[in-house]
Structure formats: structure tokens, C-alpha cells
PDB file of C-alpha atoms in Angstrom:
ATOM      1  CA  MET A  11      -2.289 -19.465  41.469  1.00 96.00           C
ATOM      2  CA  ILE A  12      -3.016 -16.823  38.873  1.00 96.00           C
ATOM      3  CA  LEU A  13      -6.699 -16.023  38.274  1.00 97.00           C
ATOM      4  CA  SER A  14      -7.717 -15.108  34.733  1.00 97.00           C
ATOM      5  CA  ALA A  15     -10.875 -13.014  34.893  1.00 97.00           C
ATOM      6  CA  SER A  16     -11.524 -13.756  32.119  1.00 95.00           C
ATOM      7  CA  ARG A  17     -10.634 -14.779  28.596  1.00 94.00           C
ATOM      8  CA  ARG A  18     -14.199 -16.124  28.318  1.00 96.00           C
ATOM      9  CA  THR A  19     -16.174 -12.990  29.188  1.00 98.00           C
ATOM     10  CA  ASP A  20     -15.918  -9.370  30.354  1.00 98.00           C
ATOM     11  CA  ILE A  21     -16.196  -9.692  34.131  1.00 98.00           C
ATOM     12  CA  PRO A  22     -15.213  -6.071  34.968  1.00 98.00           C
ATOM     13  CA  ASN A  23     -17.860  -4.720  32.604  1.00 98.00           C
ATOM     14  CA  TYR A  24     -20.839  -6.930  33.502  1.00 98.00           C
ATOM     15  CA  TYR A  25     -20.092  -9.074  36.542  1.00 98.00           C
ATOM     16  CA  SER A  26     -17.974  -7.019  38.915  1.00 98.00           C
ATOM     17  CA  ARG A  27     -20.512  -7.301  41.766  1.00 97.00           C
ATOM     18  CA  TRP A  28     -20.591 -11.090  41.376  1.00 98.00           C
ATOM     19  CA  PHE A  29     -16.796 -11.211  41.472  1.00 98.00           C
ATOM     20  CA  LEU A  30     -16.578  -9.026  44.565  1.00 97.00           C
ATOM     21  CA  ASN A  31     -19.213 -11.139  46.316  1.00 98.00           C
ATOM     22  CA  ARG A  32     -17.045 -14.159  45.608  1.00 98.00           C
ATOM     23  CA  LEU A  33     -13.996 -12.425  47.103  1.00 97.00           C
ATOM     24  CA  ARG A  34     -15.993 -11.693  50.248  1.00 97.00           C
ATOM     25  CA  GLU A  35     -17.067 -15.345  50.577  1.00 97.00           C
ATOM     26  CA  GLY A  36     -13.576 -16.555  49.767  1.00 98.00           C
ATOM     27  CA  PHE A  37     -14.373 -18.958  46.928  1.00 98.00           C
ATOM     28  CA  LEU A  38     -16.111 -19.335  43.583  1.00 98.00           C
ATOM     29  CA  CYS A  39     -17.193 -22.201  41.354  1.00 98.00           C
ATOM     30  CA  VAL A  40     -16.476 -22.799  37.680  1.00 97.00           C
ATOM     31  CA  ARG A  41     -18.403 -25.256  35.527  1.00 96.00           C
ATOM     32  CA  ASN A  42     -16.246 -27.295  33.157  1.00 95.00           C
ATOM     33  CA  PRO A  43     -17.374 -26.177  29.664  1.00 91.00           C
ATOM     34  CA  TRP A  44     -16.518 -29.597  28.187  1.00 91.00           C
ATOM     35  CA  ASN A  45     -17.977 -31.704  31.017  1.00 94.00           C
ATOM     36  CA  THR A  46     -20.891 -29.668  32.291  1.00 92.00           C
ATOM     37  CA  ARG A  47     -21.685 -31.881  35.288  1.00 95.00           C
ATOM     38  CA  GLN A  48     -18.228 -31.219  36.712  1.00 96.00           C
ATOM     39  CA  VAL A  49     -17.823 -28.102  38.850  1.00 97.00           C
ATOM     40  CA  SER A  50     -14.607 -26.870  40.450  1.00 97.00           C
ATOM     41  CA  ARG A  51     -14.705 -25.033  43.767  1.00 98.00           C
ATOM     42  CA  ILE A  52     -11.761 -22.611  43.855  1.00 98.00           C
ATOM     43  CA  SER A  53     -10.361 -20.825  46.882  1.00 98.00           C
ATOM     44  CA  LEU A  54      -9.891 -17.073  46.563  1.00 98.00           C
ATOM     45  CA  SER A  55      -7.726 -16.678  49.643  1.00 97.00           C
ATOM     46  CA  PRO A  56      -4.997 -14.043  49.165  1.00 97.00           C
ATOM     47  CA  GLU A  57      -2.637 -16.728  50.478  1.00 96.00           C
ATOM     48  CA  VAL A  58      -3.035 -18.748  47.271  1.00 97.00           C
ATOM     49  CA  VAL A  59      -4.030 -16.074  44.727  1.00 98.00           C
ATOM     50  CA  ASP A  60      -0.763 -14.581  43.506  1.00 97.00           C
ATOM     51  CA  CYS A  61      -2.348 -12.268  40.943  1.00 98.00           C
ATOM     52  CA  ILE A  62      -5.664 -11.528  39.227  1.00 98.00           C
ATOM     53  CA  VAL A  63      -5.528 -10.652  35.531  1.00 98.00           C
ATOM     54  CA  PHE A  64      -8.653  -8.831  34.381  1.00 98.00           C
ATOM     55  CA  TRP A  65      -9.591  -8.808  30.681  1.00 98.00           C
ATOM     56  CA  THR A  66     -12.018  -6.071  29.661  1.00 98.00           C
ATOM     57  CA  LYS A  67     -13.216  -3.562  27.098  1.00 98.00           C
ATOM     58  CA  ASN A  68     -14.888  -1.338  29.659  1.00 98.00           C
ATOM     59  CA  PRO A  69     -13.900  -1.555  33.350  1.00 98.00           C
ATOM     60  CA  ALA A  70     -15.921   1.498  34.408  1.00 98.00           C
ATOM     61  CA  ASP A  71     -18.147  -0.482  36.775  1.00 97.00           C
ATOM     62  CA  MET A  72     -15.252  -2.209  38.520  1.00 98.00           C
ATOM     63  CA  ILE A  73     -13.416   1.071  39.089  1.00 97.00           C
ATOM     64  CA  LYS A  74     -16.031   1.786  41.764  1.00 95.00           C
ATOM     65  CA  TYR A  75     -14.921  -1.290  43.711  1.00 96.00           C
ATOM     66  CA  LEU A  76     -11.120  -1.179  43.477  1.00 97.00           C
ATOM     67  CA  GLU A  77     -10.778  -0.719  47.246  1.00 96.00           C
ATOM     68  CA  TYR A  78     -12.022  -4.296  47.712  1.00 96.00           C
ATOM     69  CA  LEU A  79      -9.029  -5.600  45.752  1.00 97.00           C
ATOM     70  CA  GLU A  80      -6.446  -4.169  48.144  1.00 96.00           C
ATOM     71  CA  ASP A  81      -5.414  -7.601  49.439  1.00 97.00           C
ATOM     72  CA  TYR A  82      -4.583  -8.829  45.947  1.00 98.00           C
ATOM     73  CA  THR A  83      -2.011  -8.175  43.250  1.00 98.00           C
ATOM     74  CA  TYR A  84      -3.799  -7.472  39.970  1.00 98.00           C
ATOM     75  CA  TYR A  85      -3.645  -5.756  36.619  1.00 98.00           C
ATOM     76  CA  PHE A  86      -5.919  -5.120  33.640  1.00 98.00           C
ATOM     77  CA  GLN A  87      -5.751  -6.101  29.980  1.00 98.00           C
ATOM     78  CA  PHE A  88      -7.829  -3.284  28.437  1.00 98.00           C
ATOM     79  CA  THR A  89      -8.809  -3.735  24.778  1.00 98.00           C
ATOM     80  CA  LEU A  90      -9.331  -0.486  22.891  1.00 98.00           C
ATOM     81  CA  THR A  91      -9.457  -0.584  19.084  1.00 98.00           C
ATOM     82  CA  GLY A  92     -10.529   1.636  16.224  1.00 96.00           C
ATOM     83  CA  TYR A  93     -13.534  -0.474  15.219  1.00 97.00           C
ATOM     84  CA  GLY A  94     -17.020   0.952  14.961  1.00 96.00           C
ATOM     85  CA  ARG A  95     -20.309  -0.518  16.106  1.00 95.00           C
ATOM     86  CA  ASP A  96     -20.494  -2.769  13.060  1.00 93.00           C
ATOM     87  CA  LEU A  97     -17.938  -4.981  14.821  1.00 94.00           C
ATOM     88  CA  GLU A  98     -18.222  -3.864  18.459  1.00 96.00           C
ATOM     89  CA  PRO A  99     -21.918  -2.998  18.883  1.00 96.00           C
ATOM     90  CA  GLY A 100     -22.111  -3.203  22.664  1.00 96.00           C
ATOM     91  CA  LEU A 101     -19.413  -0.701  23.579  1.00 97.00           C
ATOM     92  CA  PRO A 102     -19.912   2.956  24.530  1.00 96.00           C
ATOM     93  CA  ASP A 103     -18.351   5.804  22.571  1.00 95.00           C
ATOM     94  CA  LYS A 104     -14.580   5.431  22.564  1.00 95.00           C
ATOM     95  CA  ARG A 105     -13.529   9.043  22.213  1.00 93.00           C
ATOM     96  CA  GLY A 106     -16.173  10.311  24.582  1.00 91.00           C
ATOM     97  CA  GLU A 107     -16.032   7.586  27.228  1.00 97.00           C
ATOM     98  CA  LEU A 108     -13.588   4.681  26.916  1.00 98.00           C
ATOM     99  CA  LEU A 109     -10.429   6.767  26.507  1.00 98.00           C
ATOM    100  CA  SER A 110     -11.414   8.641  29.658  1.00 98.00           C
ATOM    101  CA  THR A 111     -12.118   5.369  31.482  1.00 98.00           C
ATOM    102  CA  PHE A 112      -8.664   4.079  30.555  1.00 98.00           C
ATOM    103  CA  ARG A 113      -7.012   7.215  31.899  1.00 98.00           C
ATOM    104  CA  THR A 114      -9.064   7.140  35.104  1.00 98.00           C
ATOM    105  CA  LEU A 115      -8.153   3.503  35.786  1.00 98.00           C
ATOM    106  CA  SER A 116      -4.479   4.212  35.153  1.00 98.00           C
ATOM    107  CA  GLU A 117      -4.487   7.204  37.495  1.00 98.00           C
ATOM    108  CA  LYS A 118      -6.009   5.095  40.261  1.00 98.00           C
ATOM    109  CA  ILE A 119      -3.829   1.966  40.042  1.00 98.00           C
ATOM    110  CA  GLY A 120      -0.725   2.990  38.079  1.00 98.00           C
ATOM    111  CA  ARG A 121       0.181   2.880  34.395  1.00 98.00           C
ATOM    112  CA  GLU A 122       2.153  -0.342  34.827  1.00 98.00           C
ATOM    113  CA  ARG A 123      -1.081  -2.146  35.771  1.00 98.00           C
ATOM    114  CA  VAL A 124      -3.111  -1.191  32.686  1.00 98.00           C
ATOM    115  CA  ILE A 125      -2.048  -2.926  29.466  1.00 98.00           C
ATOM    116  CA  TRP A 126      -3.485  -1.533  26.239  1.00 98.00           C
ATOM    117  CA  ARG A 127      -4.596  -4.157  23.716  1.00 98.00           C
ATOM    118  CA  TYR A 128      -5.213  -3.264  20.082  1.00 98.00           C
ATOM    119  CA  ASP A 129      -6.591  -6.594  18.935  1.00 96.00           C
ATOM    120  CA  PRO A 130      -7.670  -8.542  17.030  1.00 94.00           C
ATOM    121  CA  ILE A 131      -6.593  -6.834  13.821  1.00 94.00           C
ATOM    122  CA  LEU A 132      -8.598  -7.742  10.733  1.00 92.00           C
ATOM    123  CA  PHE A 133      -8.800  -6.215   7.290  1.00 89.00           C
ATOM    124  CA  ASP A 134     -11.664  -5.462   4.927  1.00 87.00           C
ATOM    125  CA  GLU A 135     -12.699  -2.633   2.625  1.00 86.00           C
ATOM    126  CA  ARG A 136     -13.280  -0.283   5.560  1.00 90.00           C
ATOM    127  CA  TYR A 137     -10.661  -1.496   8.018  1.00 92.00           C
ATOM    128  CA  THR A 138      -7.622  -1.158   5.802  1.00 92.00           C
ATOM    129  CA  MET A 139      -3.995  -0.902   6.841  1.00 94.00           C
ATOM    130  CA  ALA A 140      -4.255   2.870   6.533  1.00 95.00           C
ATOM    131  CA  TYR A 141      -7.345   2.882   8.775  1.00 96.00           C
ATOM    132  CA  HIS A 142      -5.647   0.817  11.475  1.00 97.00           C
ATOM    133  CA  LEU A 143      -2.530   2.968  11.433  1.00 97.00           C
ATOM    134  CA  LYS A 144      -4.571   6.149  11.813  1.00 98.00           C
ATOM    135  CA  ALA A 145      -6.656   4.670  14.648  1.00 98.00           C
ATOM    136  CA  PHE A 146      -3.628   3.177  16.385  1.00 98.00           C
ATOM    137  CA  GLU A 147      -1.703   6.449  16.247  1.00 98.00           C
ATOM    138  CA  ARG A 148      -4.664   8.441  17.533  1.00 98.00           C
ATOM    139  CA  ILE A 149      -5.303   6.096  20.471  1.00 98.00           C
ATOM    140  CA  ALA A 150      -1.579   5.881  21.268  1.00 98.00           C
ATOM    141  CA  GLY A 151      -1.477   9.653  21.503  1.00 98.00           C
ATOM    142  CA  HIS A 152      -4.224   9.595  24.120  1.00 98.00           C
ATOM    143  CA  LEU A 153      -2.843   6.680  26.160  1.00 98.00           C
ATOM    144  CA  ALA A 154       0.959   7.036  26.032  1.00 97.00           C
ATOM    145  CA  ASP A 155       1.113   8.657  29.471  1.00 98.00           C
ATOM    146  CA  TYR A 156      -1.258   6.091  30.981  1.00 98.00           C
ATOM    147  CA  THR A 157       0.299   2.752  30.055  1.00 98.00           C
ATOM    148  CA  GLU A 158       3.685   1.202  29.453  1.00 98.00           C
ATOM    149  CA  ARG A 159       2.769  -1.463  26.945  1.00 97.00           C
ATOM    150  CA  VAL A 160       0.580  -2.182  23.953  1.00 98.00           C
ATOM    151  CA  VAL A 161      -0.275  -5.696  22.756  1.00 97.00           C
ATOM    152  CA  ILE A 162      -1.363  -6.524  19.210  1.00 96.00           C
ATOM    153  CA  SER A 163      -2.642  -9.693  17.567  1.00 93.00           C
ATOM    154  CA  PHE A 164      -4.175 -10.637  14.244  1.00 92.00           C
ATOM    155  CA  PHE A 165      -7.600 -12.142  13.709  1.00 86.00           C
ATOM    156  CA  ASP A 166      -7.976 -15.932  13.655  1.00 75.00           C
ATOM    157  CA  LEU A 167     -11.068 -17.250  11.903  1.00 65.00           C
ATOM    158  CA  TYR A 168     -12.709 -19.959  14.033  1.00 60.00           C
ATOM    159  CA  ALA A 169     -15.966 -21.712  13.167  1.00 57.00           C
ATOM    160  CA  LYS A 170     -18.070 -19.621  15.536  1.00 61.00           C
ATOM    161  CA  THR A 171     -16.424 -16.346  14.482  1.00 64.00           C
ATOM    162  CA  ARG A 172     -17.173 -17.280  10.882  1.00 62.00           C
ATOM    163  CA  ARG A 173     -20.857 -17.530  11.834  1.00 65.00           C
ATOM    164  CA  ASN A 174     -20.828 -14.288  13.816  1.00 67.00           C
ATOM    165  CA  LEU A 175     -19.127 -12.474  10.939  1.00 69.00           C
ATOM    166  CA  ASN A 176     -21.715 -13.697   8.442  1.00 64.00           C
ATOM    167  CA  GLY A 177     -22.001 -11.021   5.787  1.00 57.00           C
ATOM    168  CA  PHE A 178     -18.760  -9.353   6.782  1.00 61.00           C
ATOM    169  CA  ASP A 179     -16.150  -9.594   4.033  1.00 59.00           C
ATOM    170  CA  SER A 180     -12.924 -10.147   5.938  1.00 59.00           C
ATOM    171  CA  ALA A 181      -9.997  -9.981   3.540  1.00 63.00           C
ATOM    172  CA  ALA A 182      -7.387 -12.704   3.753  1.00 68.00           C
ATOM    173  CA  MET A 183      -4.282 -11.688   5.655  1.00 78.00           C
ATOM    174  CA  THR A 184      -0.830 -12.424   4.395  1.00 86.00           C
ATOM    175  CA  ALA A 185       2.456 -12.535   6.240  1.00 88.00           C
ATOM    176  CA  GLU A 186       3.575  -9.587   4.130  1.00 92.00           C
ATOM    177  CA  ASN A 187       0.735  -7.216   5.019  1.00 91.00           C
ATOM    178  CA  MET A 188       0.726  -8.269   8.685  1.00 92.00           C
ATOM    179  CA  THR A 189       4.448  -7.607   8.926  1.00 94.00           C
ATOM    180  CA  ALA A 190       4.128  -4.279   7.141  1.00 95.00           C
ATOM    181  CA  LEU A 191       1.345  -3.081   9.435  1.00 96.00           C
ATOM    182  CA  ALA A 192       3.126  -4.320  12.556  1.00 96.00           C
ATOM    183  CA  GLY A 193       6.296  -2.507  11.524  1.00 97.00           C
ATOM    184  CA  GLU A 194       4.454   0.804  11.189  1.00 97.00           C
ATOM    185  CA  MET A 195       2.763   0.235  14.544  1.00 97.00           C
ATOM    186  CA  ALA A 196       6.118  -0.488  16.150  1.00 97.00           C
ATOM    187  CA  GLN A 197       7.424   2.864  14.947  1.00 97.00           C
ATOM    188  CA  ILE A 198       4.363   4.663  16.323  1.00 98.00           C
ATOM    189  CA  ALA A 199       4.726   2.880  19.675  1.00 98.00           C
ATOM    190  CA  ALA A 200       8.439   3.684  19.880  1.00 97.00           C
ATOM    191  CA  GLY A 201       7.702   7.329  19.199  1.00 97.00           C
ATOM    192  CA  ARG A 202       5.364   7.296  22.206  1.00 97.00           C
ATOM    193  CA  HIS A 203       7.852   5.362  24.394  1.00 97.00           C
ATOM    194  CA  LEU A 204       5.555   2.351  24.512  1.00 98.00           C
ATOM    195  CA  THR A 205       6.738  -1.260  24.519  1.00 97.00           C
ATOM    196  CA  ILE A 206       4.884  -3.203  21.825  1.00 97.00           C
ATOM    197  CA  GLU A 207       4.409  -6.974  21.884  1.00 96.00           C
ATOM    198  CA  SER A 208       2.414  -9.586  20.006  1.00 93.00           C
ATOM    199  CA  CYS A 209      -0.081 -12.005  21.545  1.00 90.00           C
ATOM    200  CA  ALA A 210      -0.041 -15.722  20.630  1.00 78.00           C
ATOM    201  CA  GLU A 211       1.193 -15.031  17.102  1.00 81.00           C
ATOM    202  CA  GLN A 212       2.900 -17.680  15.022  1.00 78.00           C
ATOM    203  CA  ILE A 213       4.326 -15.025  12.740  1.00 86.00           C
ATOM    204  CA  ASP A 214       7.737 -13.726  13.828  1.00 85.00           C
ATOM    205  CA  LEU A 215       7.708  -9.924  13.995  1.00 92.00           C
ATOM    206  CA  HIS A 216      11.156  -9.572  15.546  1.00 90.00           C
ATOM    207  CA  SER A 217      12.483  -8.056  12.322  1.00 93.00           C
ATOM    208  CA  VAL A 218      10.162  -5.053  12.726  1.00 93.00           C
ATOM    209  CA  GLY A 219      10.820  -4.574  16.436  1.00 91.00           C
ATOM    210  CA  ILE A 220       8.004  -6.587  18.014  1.00 92.00           C
ATOM    211  CA  GLU A 221       8.705  -9.488  20.364  1.00 90.00           C
ATOM    212  CA  HIS A 222       6.345 -12.303  21.357  1.00 90.00           C
ATOM    213  CA  GLY A 223       4.658 -11.261  24.593  1.00 89.00           C
ATOM    214  CA  SER A 224       2.908 -12.914  27.530  1.00 90.00           C
ATOM    215  CA  CYS A 225      -0.476 -11.512  28.496  1.00 93.00           C
ATOM    216  CA  ILE A 226      -0.328 -13.380  31.796  1.00 94.00           C
ATOM    217  CA  ASP A 227       3.213 -12.202  32.272  1.00 95.00           C
ATOM    218  CA  GLN A 228       5.420 -13.807  34.892  1.00 94.00           C
ATOM    219  CA  LYS A 229       7.916 -10.936  34.906  1.00 95.00           C
ATOM    220  CA  LEU A 230       5.213  -8.308  35.339  1.00 97.00           C
ATOM    221  CA  ILE A 231       3.517 -10.272  38.117  1.00 97.00           C
ATOM    222  CA  GLU A 232       6.835 -10.692  39.914  1.00 96.00           C
ATOM    223  CA  ARG A 233       7.403  -6.963  39.616  1.00 96.00           C
ATOM    224  CA  LEU A 234       3.963  -6.103  40.991  1.00 97.00           C
ATOM    225  CA  ALA A 235       4.006  -8.753  43.724  1.00 95.00           C
ATOM    226  CA  GLY A 236       7.599  -8.094  44.743  1.00 94.00           C
ATOM    227  CA  CYS A 237       8.634 -11.741  44.701  1.00 94.00           C
ATOM    228  CA  LYS A 238       9.715 -14.537  42.387  1.00 95.00           C
ATOM    229  CA  LEU A 239       7.233 -17.089  41.037  1.00 95.00           C
ATOM    230  CA  LYS A 240       7.696 -20.746  40.196  1.00 91.00           C
ATOM    231  CA  GLY A 241       5.316 -21.461  37.340  1.00 86.00           C
ATOM    232  CA  ARG A 242       5.036 -23.089  33.930  1.00 84.00           C
ATOM    233  CA  LYS A 243       3.752 -22.150  30.519  1.00 82.00           C
ATOM    234  CA  ASP A 244      -0.024 -22.603  30.364  1.00 75.00           C
ATOM    235  CA  LYS A 245      -0.570 -25.970  28.665  1.00 76.00           C
ATOM    236  CA  ASN A 246      -4.257 -25.186  28.099  1.00 74.00           C
ATOM    237  CA  GLN A 247      -3.501 -22.345  25.689  1.00 76.00           C
ATOM    238  CA  ARG A 248      -2.332 -22.426  22.090  1.00 73.00           C
ATOM    239  CA  GLU A 249       1.212 -23.546  21.395  1.00 69.00           C
ATOM    240  CA  SER A 250       2.184 -20.016  20.358  1.00 69.00           C
ATOM    241  CA  CYS A 251       0.839 -18.564  23.637  1.00 82.00           C
ATOM    242  CA  ARG A 252       3.557 -17.760  26.179  1.00 81.00           C
ATOM    243  CA  CYS A 253       1.307 -17.025  29.143  1.00 89.00           C
ATOM    244  CA  LEU A 254       2.009 -18.302  32.633  1.00 91.00           C
ATOM    245  CA  GLU A 255      -0.366 -21.030  33.841  1.00 93.00           C
ATOM    246  CA  SER A 256      -3.622 -19.665  35.232  1.00 95.00           C
ATOM    247  CA  VAL A 257      -7.162 -20.623  36.258  1.00 96.00           C
ATOM    248  CA  ASP A 258      -9.944 -18.998  34.233  1.00 96.00           C
ATOM    249  CA  VAL A 259     -12.995 -18.134  36.321  1.00 97.00           C
ATOM    250  CA  GLY A 260     -15.350 -16.966  33.586  1.00 96.00           C
ATOM    251  CA  ALA A 261     -18.008 -18.685  31.501  1.00 97.00           C
ATOM    252  CA  TYR A 262     -18.585 -18.850  27.757  1.00 96.00           C
ATOM    253  CA  HIS A 263     -21.665 -17.262  26.140  1.00 96.00           C
ATOM    254  CA  THR A 264     -22.001 -14.573  28.829  1.00 97.00           C
ATOM    255  CA  CYS A 265     -20.393 -11.460  27.318  1.00 97.00           C
ATOM    256  CA  LEU A 266     -22.754  -8.681  26.270  1.00 97.00           C
ATOM    257  CA  ASN A 267     -20.212  -6.644  24.333  1.00 97.00           C
ATOM    258  CA  GLY A 268     -21.454  -8.415  21.202  1.00 94.00           C
ATOM    259  CA  CYS A 269     -18.177  -8.190  19.279  1.00 95.00           C
ATOM    260  CA  LYS A 270     -18.614  -9.923  15.943  1.00 92.00           C
ATOM    261  CA  TYR A 271     -15.120 -11.423  15.977  1.00 91.00           C
ATOM    262  CA  CYS A 272     -15.537 -12.981  19.442  1.00 91.00           C
ATOM    263  CA  TYR A 273     -14.681 -16.672  19.825  1.00 89.00           C
ATOM    264  CA  ALA A 274     -16.300 -16.999  23.285  1.00 92.00           C
ATOM    265  CA  ASN A 275     -19.941 -16.571  22.197  1.00 91.00           C
ATOM    266  CA  ASP A 276     -21.898 -18.797  19.833  1.00 87.00           C
ATOM    267  CA  SER A 277     -24.700 -16.314  19.178  1.00 89.00           C
ATOM    268  CA  ASP A 278     -26.623 -13.405  20.697  1.00 91.00           C
ATOM    269  CA  GLU A 279     -29.529 -15.774  21.396  1.00 94.00           C
ATOM    270  CA  ARG A 280     -27.340 -18.156  23.394  1.00 95.00           C
ATOM    271  CA  VAL A 281     -25.901 -15.243  25.377  1.00 96.00           C
ATOM    272  CA  ARG A 282     -29.403 -14.032  26.274  1.00 96.00           C
ATOM    273  CA  LYS A 283     -30.371 -17.533  27.412  1.00 96.00           C
ATOM    274  CA  THR A 284     -27.221 -17.988  29.485  1.00 96.00           C
ATOM    275  CA  ILE A 285     -27.388 -14.662  31.296  1.00 96.00           C
ATOM    276  CA  SER A 286     -31.096 -15.100  32.078  1.00 96.00           C
ATOM    277  CA  VAL A 287     -30.051 -17.162  35.118  1.00 95.00           C
ATOM    278  CA  TYR A 288     -27.406 -14.713  36.345  1.00 97.00           C
ATOM    279  CA  ASP A 289     -27.428 -14.264  40.107  1.00 97.00           C
ATOM    280  CA  GLU A 290     -24.740 -12.050  41.618  1.00 97.00           C
ATOM    281  CA  ASN A 291     -24.913 -14.127  44.817  1.00 97.00           C
ATOM    282  CA  SER A 292     -24.394 -17.498  43.137  1.00 97.00           C
ATOM    283  CA  PRO A 293     -20.993 -19.183  43.422  1.00 97.00           C
ATOM    284  CA  LEU A 294     -21.255 -19.842  39.661  1.00 97.00           C
ATOM    285  CA  LEU A 295     -21.245 -17.126  37.036  1.00 97.00           C
ATOM    286  CA  CYS A 296     -24.630 -17.343  35.272  1.00 95.00           C
ATOM    287  CA  GLY A 297     -25.846 -20.572  36.786  1.00 92.00           C
ATOM    288  CA  THR A 298     -26.586 -22.553  39.910  1.00 93.00           C
ATOM    289  CA  ILE A 299     -25.283 -25.783  41.381  1.00 95.00           C
ATOM    290  CA  ARG A 300     -27.552 -28.651  40.283  1.00 94.00           C
ATOM    291  CA  ALA A 301     -28.396 -31.772  42.250  1.00 94.00           C
ATOM    292  CA  ASP A 302     -26.526 -33.996  39.779  1.00 95.00           C
ATOM    293  CA  ASP A 303     -23.386 -31.825  39.685  1.00 96.00           C
ATOM    294  CA  ARG A 304     -20.111 -33.246  40.892  1.00 97.00           C
ATOM    295  CA  VAL A 305     -18.448 -30.433  42.868  1.00 96.00           C
ATOM    296  CA  LEU A 306     -14.754 -30.916  43.539  1.00 96.00           C
ATOM    297  CA  ASN A 307     -12.385 -28.731  45.515  1.00 97.00           C
ATOM    298  CA  ARG A 308      -9.669 -27.739  43.077  1.00 95.00           C
ATOM    299  CA  GLU A 309      -6.200 -28.122  44.487  1.00 93.00           C
ATOM    300  CA  VAL A 310      -4.567 -24.710  44.200  1.00 93.00           C
ATOM    301  CA  LYS A 311      -1.408 -23.281  45.655  1.00 94.00           C
ATOM    302  CA  SER A 312       0.675 -20.157  45.536  1.00 96.00           C
ATOM    303  CA  LEU A 313       3.411 -19.989  42.916  1.00 96.00           C
ATOM    304  CA  ARG A 314       5.521 -17.713  45.107  1.00 94.00           C
ATOM    305  CA  ASP A 315       9.124 -18.805  45.521  1.00 89.00           C
ATOM    306  CA  ARG A 316       9.681 -18.690  49.276  1.00 74.00           C
ATOM    307  CA  GLN A 317      13.407 -19.328  48.948  1.00 69.00           C
ATOM    308  CA  ILE A 318      15.520 -16.196  48.808  1.00 55.00           C
ATOM    309  CA  SER A 319      18.651 -16.334  46.667  1.00 52.00           C
ATOM    310  CA  LEU A 320      22.014 -15.038  47.856  1.00 44.00           C
ATOM    311  CA  LEU A 321      21.778 -12.239  45.286  1.00 48.00           C
ATOM    312  CA  ASP A 322      18.358 -11.241  46.585  1.00 56.00           C
ATOM    313  CA  PHE A 323      19.646 -11.398  50.161  1.00 42.00           C
ATOM    314  CA  PHE A 324      22.541  -9.039  49.466  1.00 48.00           C
ATOM    315  CA  ASP A 325      20.287  -6.701  47.474  1.00 54.00           C
ATOM    316  CA  LYS A 326      17.999  -6.419  50.489  1.00 49.00           C
ATOM    317  CA  THR A 327      20.756  -6.030  53.081  1.00 47.00           C
ATOM    318  CA  LEU A 328      23.231  -3.727  51.344  1.00 53.00           C
TER     319      LEU A 328
END
């Protein structure tokens, strides 16, 4: 089983103590967002957890607790963009703090385990192609020695992001300007010896040197874990997503970063209401088990391939 922690919220930034308490107890619970009376109880035994993928914009708090993750394989998806506080109001200063946090995390766990994300990319009168290229090149210069890979994606306008971006004039994107920007970014990444990939993009950027990537990446996990995995594409993600199947352990409407383009929060008011019941000792993130809840043990298993191939055998013995 791969744990996604989490596409729905920033666990390393705001809920690292809750997550570590769950590791100590050996399980956590996740409420089904579409059937709220249904709760899954999920084992966190290292025997079944093949990898933990953390998604974050500021892992500074979790860096203090990395020693408690020693029994697990894990890596971080670290989003760092050129946006200001008009779009990312809850984040600390990037030049003064977040770039340093990225480097510190990389030095502690290895550059292969910190993936830089520059996403989502959107355009308006301020955030032009020229702006993005300047920001991307500047950040790449700071991070090239601290990561192996950068992931990009373009903004998708969902109903809730339309509400959150009320008053923000997001210019329509075309295949032509997306391809042009991606091509320039690919050249910058190549100049810094960074692999660049796209995330869940329908547009084909192969012509400008960018392949479709997998954020929950089977090949990377196999490399970090030192074994083969038997898994499938995640059927719960978009068709264009190439991620390996995973179990998300976060909750919607709990992220305090306040990013205006976020699809996981309805509104600031709903976030405040949801986090008002946060208890770091609860098995649920921002909630408690109710008397009318139906709690089911989720059947989980390791994806590790226990069978060794002849090629692997000879590689190990020669």
C-alpha cells in the first residue's frame, strides 16, 4: 500500500504531530468524503506500507520529526512557485524561508526524495509567461543541487476554484502558449541537469522535451525501497494521471495555506469550521468517530513483489 499524505491537505505543514501519533498507534481513520457515515480504519504497519508520499508547501514542522519515519520508505512532493500572497496568502517568505527549508530537507533525506513542483501554472496580467520563466529560472538556480526532478502542471478551473478566484482575472490558456512556456522551462531545467515532467496533463509536451510523469511514481518507489512492486494505475484519479494506486489519508477543507487556486477547500469559513474540531490524538484528521458511524477495517496489503527474477538473482550473486 502506498499512503498519499495528502492531495487533500498539507499534513507536513499543519498536522505532522497528528500523523506521527497515528504512526505510533499503528493505524488511522479516514472519513469517506462522499459518504460521511462511512469510516475506514487503515493499518500503518511498515509491513503493509510500502511508501509514504508527502505533499506540502512547507514541511518545516515535519523536519523536526523525521527520525520517527525511519521504518518507512517515503519522499516529498514540495510545491514552490513564484506566486505572491495574492494567490498563496498563507505561506511564509519564499526567498527568506521556503528555499532554505527545501535545501534543509534535501540535505537530511537526500535530493532524490524531494521533488520540486512548480504548479499549477496560470496566467493573468501579472503572472505572464515572462514572469513564470523568470521565477522558474530563479528557483531552479537555488534548488538544482537539492533535487533531481521538477514537475509542472497547468491550472484547471473547477467550480470551487472559480469561487475562490472571484475577482481574479485568469486569462484563458491555449495549447500554443502552454507549449511555448513548457519548452522554455524544459531548456532551463536541462541547463540545471534537472529532469522535468508534467503532472496529469492532457496536452502532449513531448515535442518540447517534457514527458508525462507520475507523482506517485512506481519506479522511484522501487528505487527507494530496493524492491519491485506489483501495482496498478490509480483508478480514482483523472484519466490523464499516471500515478500508482494509493490510499489518501487526508481530509478536504483542512488546509490553512489558503491558496486561491486550491480545489480541496470550499472556502476559508468552511476550513475554520472543520479545523475547529482538530485533535492531534484523534484517529481522524479534524474530527471524531460518531456513534452512528460505520467503521470498517480497510483491507490493505503490501505491493512488494516477493518473487525474485533470475536476472535479479544473478545481479545479487555476481
